[in-house]
Amino acid sequence: MTARKAQRTARLIDLLSQRRVIHLSEAAALLGVSEMTVRRDIANNQGQIAYLGGHILAAAEIEADIPYELATAADSHAAAKREACVHAVRKIRPDETIFIDCGTTLIHLVDLIPDNYQITAICYAMNVAERLSRKANVTIIMLGGVYHPASASFSGTHDFEILNSVGINAAFLSAAGVDAKRGATCEHFHEAVVKQKVMGLARENYLVIDSSKIGKLKRAFFSAMDGFDAVITEHGEVGADSFQPQA
Amino acid sequence: MTARKAQRTARLIDLLSQRRVIHLSEAAALLGVSEMTVRRDIANNQGQIAYLGGHILAAAEIEADIPYELATAADSHAAAKREACVHAVRKIRPDETIFIDCGTTLIHLVDLIPDNYQITAICYAMNVAERLSRKANVTIIMLGGVYHPASASFSGTHDFEILNSVGINAAFLSAAGVDAKRGATCEHFHEAVVKQKVMGLARENYLVIDSSKIGKLKRAFFSAMDGFDAVITEHGEVGADSFQPQA
DNA sequence: CCTGAATTGTGAGGATTTTAACAACCGCTC
DNA sequence: GAGCGGTTGTTAAAATCCTCACAATTCAGG
């Protein structure tokens, strides 16, 4: 590997850090070499550079595992979650301030926020914040603290101080388990603390879940079922009689 | 848009959440439709699904402009930044608590933290937090607040309360401009507030920049040059005589 | 300056992808 | 069930991309 070769590869990676996607022909022109040479450079650096049908991109984009995907939710039910959020998003009105819980479910809600609504969104999970940051019409308020990898969320005693200074129209909450007798539960106690505080402040509280959660019981309790103004699943709003397993 | 169509699209997005990259022909087989139909589905959902030379991937990977890339730093100097961080990372010792500033420079520092060090890192930028979250040996503390898209950072009056409760061994700071007379400056005033607070608390303060920043002056002042224990560029630690343009 | 190895460029072919037009099909209303 | 708009499948031509072999160039060491 000559110095020229290594330098060209470095320049290419440099380009990718700015552009994410570069077409083979463009890269060849930019680097002042033939397409064939760029091709060979890529083949020699598969760890760092990914190649897909004529387009070059940083290997980090493709490769690897999905950063914040929760291990437990990897099996997903993504279609049901999305459908539940289609129902839930109707609860949002223009110019409101909403709270968005952590987890994979409410990511879909973010995507569904209409672009012509001016929304302020409060969150405490990194994946939610990241998704929110792509919406130009949303002001984001993030609760900081110590990071919990399992749920990609933050927690800290300072959450409350921010929350006390904000008026929340609607809180959209998720749960890992819903049980008719024991209520809504989640995996981590630190999440439960935030959920409870938010539910005490928000004007309306909506639980958004896919129906696979019904009948399950997890470690951390955070609310009885009558604490929610509505429970929304992929079938729309459901009544108290739906929380029995086998219902 | 019929229900069948929407459902098929949802299934496709579902697949992408597990697989990141799927070939057109494979997706067609998996969904039980022709390639042409999958093509058309993708064309109708460019917001969520990206397509590149026969391969389907989640739009998040590619999409739009790079979310957190600072507009002013799009020209990058990524190689110099990386090199500067190679020097800076030597300042970190095992089991320390460090502060990492926002911007594109210190992203490289995160990558360079040795895996056998047990580090607590404080940050207030989403891209830094995201990168930190990939390191299993780093405990992350995030300062929350209102999101500022231009720098992917958060700011709020509550930052200080968290900072007061943490002991910081070393703070790694970035700047958009360094001027011998006027000191270190950045683009946004809200950043300057955080930087100043941190510098007052940390035991050691290091400014990490690529040399293209030298001689530039930006809006928001945050420290005189003698406020830093060292200034680190791609050439290593540099002295006060280096801050003159043309030096 | 010569030589050999490594690197790079070129071009042809075959494979794949893209586009567009048209035909077949579905679900809905009248 | 006839008609209609919207959806899907099929096909062929055009554009693009990939592979491979070979020629040209560069570079280091003698």
Short mmCIF file of C-alpha atoms in Angstrom, two decimals, chain A residues 13-14 16-21 52-55 57 60-69 74-79 82 108 111 126 129-131 133-134 139-147 149 154 158 161-162 165, chain B residues 10-11 13-14 16-21 48 52-55 57 59-63 66-69 73-79 82 126 129-130 133-134 139-147 149 154 158 161-162 165:
data_model
loop_
_atom_site.label_atom_id
_atom_site.label_comp_id
_atom_site.label_asym_id
_atom_site.label_seq_id
_atom_site.Cartn_x
_atom_site.Cartn_y
_atom_site.Cartn_z
CA ILE A 13 -13.60 8.70 3.78
CA ASP A 14 -13.33 12.40 4.41
CA LEU A 16 -18.20 10.52 3.09
CA SER A 17 -18.19 12.27 6.43
CA GLN A 18 -19.68 15.28 4.70
CA ARG A 19 -21.89 13.75 2.08
CA ARG A 20 -23.08 10.35 3.30
CA VAL A 21 -23.64 9.18 -0.24
CA LEU A 52 -24.15 -0.32 -3.09
CA GLY A 53 -25.02 -0.36 -6.74
CA GLY A 54 -22.79 2.46 -7.90
CA HIS A 55 -23.13 4.53 -4.75
CA LEU A 57 -21.41 5.34 1.61
CA ALA A 60 -21.14 2.68 9.61
CA GLU A 61 -24.48 3.41 7.94
CA ILE A 62 -25.00 -0.12 6.83
CA GLU A 63 -22.94 -2.42 8.93
CA ALA A 64 -23.27 -3.15 12.59
CA ASP A 65 -26.28 -3.62 14.72
CA ILE A 66 -28.92 -1.01 15.07
CA PRO A 67 -27.66 1.35 17.78
CA TYR A 68 -30.58 1.88 20.07
CA GLU A 69 -32.86 -0.93 19.19
CA ALA A 74 -36.02 -6.66 18.44
CA ASP A 75 -38.84 -9.00 17.44
CA SER A 76 -40.78 -5.82 17.00
CA HIS A 77 -44.46 -5.93 16.02
CA ALA A 78 -43.48 -2.78 14.21
CA ALA A 79 -46.53 -2.84 11.97
CA ARG A 82 -47.17 2.03 13.66
CA HIS A 108 -43.67 5.98 14.86
CA ASP A 111 -42.88 10.28 12.11
CA MET A 126 -32.05 9.44 22.65
CA ALA A 129 -34.84 12.92 20.31
CA GLU A 130 -32.86 11.91 17.27
CA ARG A 131 -36.05 11.23 15.34
CA SER A 133 -34.66 16.45 15.38
CA ARG A 134 -35.53 15.63 11.79
CA THR A 139 -39.23 22.29 19.24
CA ILE A 140 -37.49 19.66 21.33
CA ILE A 141 -37.01 19.71 25.08
CA MET A 142 -34.87 16.92 26.38
CA LEU A 143 -34.61 15.69 29.94
CA GLY A 144 -30.97 14.98 30.71
CA GLY A 145 -29.24 12.80 33.25
CA VAL A 146 -27.47 9.48 33.30
CA TYR A 147 -27.78 7.31 30.23
CA PRO A 149 -28.34 1.81 27.42
CA PHE A 154 -31.78 9.33 30.45
CA HIS A 158 -33.12 17.22 37.60
CA GLU A 161 -37.20 20.87 37.54
CA ILE A 162 -37.58 21.14 33.80
CA SER A 165 -41.64 24.65 34.11
CA ALA B 10 -45.48 -1.03 6.66
CA ARG B 11 -44.22 -4.58 6.22
CA ILE B 13 -40.34 -0.76 6.74
CA ASP B 14 -40.66 -3.52 9.29
CA LEU B 16 -35.78 -2.67 7.18
CA SER B 17 -35.80 -2.25 10.93
CA GLN B 18 -34.32 -5.72 11.15
CA ARG B 19 -32.14 -5.93 8.09
CA ARG B 20 -30.94 -2.41 7.18
CA VAL B 21 -30.34 -3.41 3.58
CA GLN B 48 -39.02 6.72 5.04
CA LEU B 52 -29.85 2.97 -4.04
CA GLY B 53 -29.00 0.98 -7.11
CA GLY B 54 -31.26 -1.98 -6.52
CA HIS B 55 -30.89 -2.00 -2.77
CA LEU B 57 -32.54 0.81 3.00
CA ALA B 59 -34.16 6.52 4.73
CA ALA B 60 -32.64 7.47 8.07
CA GLU B 61 -29.33 6.07 6.85
CA ILE B 62 -29.09 8.28 3.85
CA GLU B 63 -31.71 10.94 3.81
CA ILE B 66 -26.53 15.18 7.68
CA PRO B 67 -28.66 15.98 10.72
CA TYR B 68 -26.05 17.28 13.11
CA GLU B 69 -23.41 18.43 10.73
CA ALA B 73 -18.05 22.98 9.40
CA ALA B 74 -19.37 21.19 6.36
CA ASP B 75 -16.00 21.78 4.71
CA SER B 76 -14.70 19.61 7.49
CA HIS B 77 -10.92 19.10 7.76
CA ALA B 78 -11.91 15.77 9.22
CA ALA B 79 -8.42 14.32 8.92
CA ARG B 82 -9.02 13.22 13.94
CA MET B 126 -26.94 14.74 20.52
CA ALA B 129 -24.20 11.35 23.03
CA GLU B 130 -25.13 9.04 20.21
CA SER B 133 -23.63 5.33 23.56
CA ARG B 134 -21.75 2.88 21.35
CA THR B 139 -21.17 6.14 31.53
CA ILE B 140 -22.96 9.05 29.87
CA ILE B 141 -24.39 12.08 31.58
CA MET B 142 -26.35 14.35 29.30
CA LEU B 143 -27.34 17.94 29.93
CA GLY B 144 -30.90 18.44 28.76
CA GLY B 145 -32.89 21.45 27.70
CA VAL B 146 -34.11 22.98 24.49
CA TYR B 147 -32.67 21.58 21.27
CA PRO B 149 -30.58 22.21 15.48
CA PHE B 154 -29.21 21.30 24.13
CA HIS B 158 -30.98 23.33 34.50
CA GLU B 161 -27.61 21.94 38.61
CA ILE B 162 -26.33 18.72 37.14
CA SER B 165 -23.09 17.72 41.30
#
